[in-house]
PDB file of C-alpha atoms in Angstrom:
ATOM      1  CA  UNK A   1     -12.233 140.365 119.467  1.00 53.00           C
ATOM      2  CA  UNK A   2     -15.021 139.589 117.079  1.00 58.00           C
ATOM      3  CA  UNK A   3     -12.725 137.169 115.110  1.00 67.00           C
ATOM      4  CA  UNK A   4     -11.447 135.496 118.005  1.00 84.00           C
ATOM      5  CA  UNK A   5     -11.787 131.736 116.989  1.00 87.00           C
ATOM      6  CA  UNK A   6     -12.861 130.855 120.632  1.00 90.00           C
ATOM      7  CA  UNK A   7     -15.585 133.455 120.487  1.00 89.00           C
ATOM      8  CA  UNK A   8     -16.954 132.116 117.090  1.00 88.00           C
ATOM      9  CA  UNK A   9     -16.810 128.242 118.392  1.00 88.00           C
ATOM     10  CA  UNK A  10     -18.747 129.310 121.450  1.00 90.00           C
ATOM     11  CA  UNK A  11     -21.476 131.314 119.666  1.00 89.00           C
ATOM     12  CA  UNK A  12     -21.830 128.456 117.294  1.00 86.00           C
ATOM     13  CA  UNK A  13     -22.036 126.080 120.190  1.00 89.00           C
ATOM     14  CA  UNK A  14     -24.838 128.036 121.737  1.00 91.00           C
ATOM     15  CA  UNK A  15     -26.929 128.160 118.554  1.00 86.00           C
ATOM     16  CA  UNK A  16     -26.175 131.494 117.011  1.00 87.00           C
ATOM     17  CA  UNK A  17     -27.702 131.509 113.678  1.00 82.00           C
ATOM     18  CA  UNK A  18     -25.160 133.790 111.642  1.00 87.00           C
ATOM     19  CA  UNK A  19     -21.829 135.503 112.619  1.00 89.00           C
ATOM     20  CA  UNK A  20     -20.972 138.783 111.272  1.00 89.00           C
ATOM     21  CA  UNK A  21     -17.624 140.453 111.958  1.00 87.00           C
ATOM     22  CA  UNK A  22     -16.794 144.025 111.608  1.00 86.00           C
ATOM     23  CA  UNK A  23     -16.481 146.242 109.428  1.00 88.00           C
ATOM     24  CA  UNK A  24     -20.348 145.347 108.643  1.00 88.00           C
ATOM     25  CA  UNK A  25     -20.768 145.182 105.161  1.00 91.00           C
ATOM     26  CA  UNK A  26     -24.745 145.899 104.225  1.00 92.00           C
ATOM     27  CA  UNK A  27     -24.946 143.352 101.600  1.00 91.00           C
ATOM     28  CA  UNK A  28     -23.625 140.463 103.735  1.00 91.00           C
ATOM     29  CA  UNK A  29     -26.207 141.699 106.484  1.00 92.00           C
ATOM     30  CA  UNK A  30     -28.935 141.704 104.007  1.00 92.00           C
ATOM     31  CA  UNK A  31     -27.722 138.126 103.123  1.00 91.00           C
ATOM     32  CA  UNK A  32     -28.044 136.971 106.665  1.00 89.00           C
ATOM     33  CA  UNK A  33     -31.566 138.530 107.138  1.00 91.00           C
ATOM     34  CA  UNK A  34     -32.719 137.029 103.778  1.00 89.00           C
ATOM     35  CA  UNK A  35     -31.375 133.739 104.692  1.00 86.00           C
ATOM     36  CA  UNK A  36     -32.998 133.795 108.230  1.00 87.00           C
ATOM     37  CA  UNK A  37     -36.358 134.640 106.772  1.00 88.00           C
ATOM     38  CA  UNK A  38     -36.169 131.997 104.047  1.00 84.00           C
ATOM     39  CA  UNK A  39     -35.387 129.448 106.564  1.00 84.00           C
ATOM     40  CA  UNK A  40     -38.314 130.390 108.997  1.00 85.00           C
ATOM     41  CA  UNK A  41     -40.658 130.646 106.003  1.00 84.00           C
ATOM     42  CA  UNK A  42     -39.486 126.971 105.010  1.00 81.00           C
ATOM     43  CA  UNK A  43     -40.389 125.704 108.421  1.00 81.00           C
ATOM     44  CA  UNK A  44     -43.502 127.663 108.850  1.00 83.00           C
ATOM     45  CA  UNK A  45     -44.877 126.505 105.299  1.00 81.00           C
ATOM     46  CA  UNK A  46     -44.029 122.974 105.836  1.00 77.00           C
ATOM     47  CA  UNK A  47     -46.668 120.793 107.146  1.00 79.00           C
ATOM     48  CA  UNK A  48     -44.572 117.902 107.780  1.00 80.00           C
ATOM     49  CA  UNK A  49     -40.808 118.063 108.222  1.00 79.00           C
ATOM     50  CA  UNK A  50     -38.849 115.758 105.951  1.00 79.00           C
ATOM     51  CA  UNK A  51     -35.120 114.934 105.876  1.00 82.00           C
ATOM     52  CA  UNK A  52     -34.743 117.181 102.914  1.00 80.00           C
ATOM     53  CA  UNK A  53     -36.329 120.392 104.560  1.00 77.00           C
ATOM     54  CA  UNK A  54     -34.586 119.637 107.498  1.00 80.00           C
ATOM     55  CA  UNK A  55     -31.006 119.525 105.788  1.00 79.00           C
ATOM     56  CA  UNK A  56     -32.003 122.581 103.935  1.00 76.00           C
ATOM     57  CA  UNK A  57     -32.691 124.616 107.129  1.00 76.00           C
ATOM     58  CA  UNK A  58     -29.670 123.452 108.951  1.00 78.00           C
ATOM     59  CA  UNK A  59     -27.535 124.107 105.873  1.00 72.00           C
ATOM     60  CA  UNK A  60     -26.012 120.647 105.602  1.00 62.00           C
ATOM     61  CA  UNK A  61     -27.137 120.036 102.088  1.00 55.00           C
ATOM     62  CA  UNK A  62     -28.291 122.141  99.296  1.00 53.00           C
ATOM     63  CA  UNK A  63     -31.729 121.576  97.955  1.00 51.00           C
ATOM     64  CA  UNK A  64     -32.457 118.474  95.678  1.00 47.00           C
ATOM     65  CA  UNK A  65     -34.653 120.292  93.386  1.00 49.00           C
ATOM     66  CA  UNK A  66     -33.454 119.928  89.666  1.00 44.00           C
ATOM     67  CA  UNK A  67     -35.315 123.188  89.205  1.00 48.00           C
ATOM     68  CA  UNK A  68     -32.960 125.116  91.058  1.00 46.00           C
ATOM     69  CA  UNK A  69     -30.134 124.130  88.705  1.00 55.00           C
ATOM     70  CA  UNK A  70     -31.861 125.547  86.046  1.00 71.00           C
ATOM     71  CA  UNK A  71     -32.936 129.093  87.363  1.00 72.00           C
ATOM     72  CA  UNK A  72     -31.166 132.286  86.570  1.00 71.00           C
ATOM     73  CA  UNK A  73     -28.704 133.731  88.803  1.00 72.00           C
ATOM     74  CA  UNK A  74     -30.481 135.432  91.707  1.00 73.00           C
ATOM     75  CA  UNK A  75     -33.697 133.372  91.626  1.00 75.00           C
ATOM     76  CA  UNK A  76     -34.207 131.395  94.926  1.00 76.00           C
ATOM     77  CA  UNK A  77     -36.060 128.273  94.344  1.00 77.00           C
ATOM     78  CA  UNK A  78     -38.089 128.877  97.772  1.00 77.00           C
ATOM     79  CA  UNK A  79     -39.005 132.419  96.641  1.00 76.00           C
ATOM     80  CA  UNK A  80     -40.026 131.221  93.401  1.00 77.00           C
ATOM     81  CA  UNK A  81     -42.201 128.523  94.871  1.00 76.00           C
ATOM     82  CA  UNK A  82     -43.995 131.095  97.047  1.00 76.00           C
ATOM     83  CA  UNK A  83     -44.409 133.402  94.215  1.00 72.00           C
ATOM     84  CA  UNK A  84     -46.102 130.836  92.264  1.00 74.00           C
ATOM     85  CA  UNK A  85     -48.399 129.867  95.209  1.00 74.00           C
ATOM     86  CA  UNK A  86     -49.724 133.411  95.377  1.00 72.00           C
ATOM     87  CA  UNK A  87     -50.242 134.139  91.742  1.00 71.00           C
ATOM     88  CA  UNK A  88     -52.005 130.901  91.330  1.00 70.00           C
ATOM     89  CA  UNK A  89     -54.565 132.008  94.119  1.00 69.00           C
ATOM     90  CA  UNK A  90     -55.214 135.310  92.469  1.00 67.00           C
ATOM     91  CA  UNK A  91     -54.180 137.655  89.874  1.00 70.00           C
ATOM     92  CA  UNK A  92     -51.777 140.217  91.485  1.00 74.00           C
ATOM     93  CA  UNK A  93     -49.451 142.792  90.456  1.00 78.00           C
ATOM     94  CA  UNK A  94     -45.671 142.516  90.997  1.00 78.00           C
ATOM     95  CA  UNK A  95     -46.168 145.001  94.000  1.00 82.00           C
ATOM     96  CA  UNK A  96     -48.822 143.113  95.664  1.00 81.00           C
ATOM     97  CA  UNK A  97     -47.160 139.932  95.393  1.00 76.00           C
ATOM     98  CA  UNK A  98     -43.959 141.378  96.905  1.00 78.00           C
ATOM     99  CA  UNK A  99     -46.006 142.715  99.740  1.00 81.00           C
ATOM    100  CA  UNK A 100     -47.549 139.308 100.422  1.00 77.00           C
ATOM    101  CA  UNK A 101     -44.285 137.712  99.922  1.00 75.00           C
ATOM    102  CA  UNK A 102     -42.366 140.078 102.089  1.00 76.00           C
ATOM    103  CA  UNK A 103     -39.966 140.763  99.491  1.00 76.00           C
ATOM    104  CA  UNK A 104     -39.162 143.602  96.962  1.00 77.00           C
ATOM    105  CA  UNK A 105     -41.366 144.211  93.733  1.00 72.00           C
ATOM    106  CA  UNK A 106     -38.318 143.652  91.818  1.00 74.00           C
ATOM    107  CA  UNK A 107     -37.887 140.119  93.362  1.00 71.00           C
ATOM    108  CA  UNK A 108     -41.473 139.269  92.867  1.00 65.00           C
TER     109      UNK A 108
END
């Protein structure tokens, strides 16, 4: 039933953020949670909403940043921006940055 096309269409119509079918893969679940957190942070950290931010939130377009093209695999531009903000404010360890960021020490 979870793969029923009508069910998926209805869920999307009502604004579901993500849709994961069984069998649940832990990595896919983590990706969904990380994407949700990233988008919520994008909105909460933006004083003004510009079209680029809205497009990133909705997922219609990829970020315009040229920096994201040059980043190593696994480095998210939004997370990098947040880490830089935190580090610029105070000298912190990777563990402290991770705690403030809501991410692992390795990510920070």
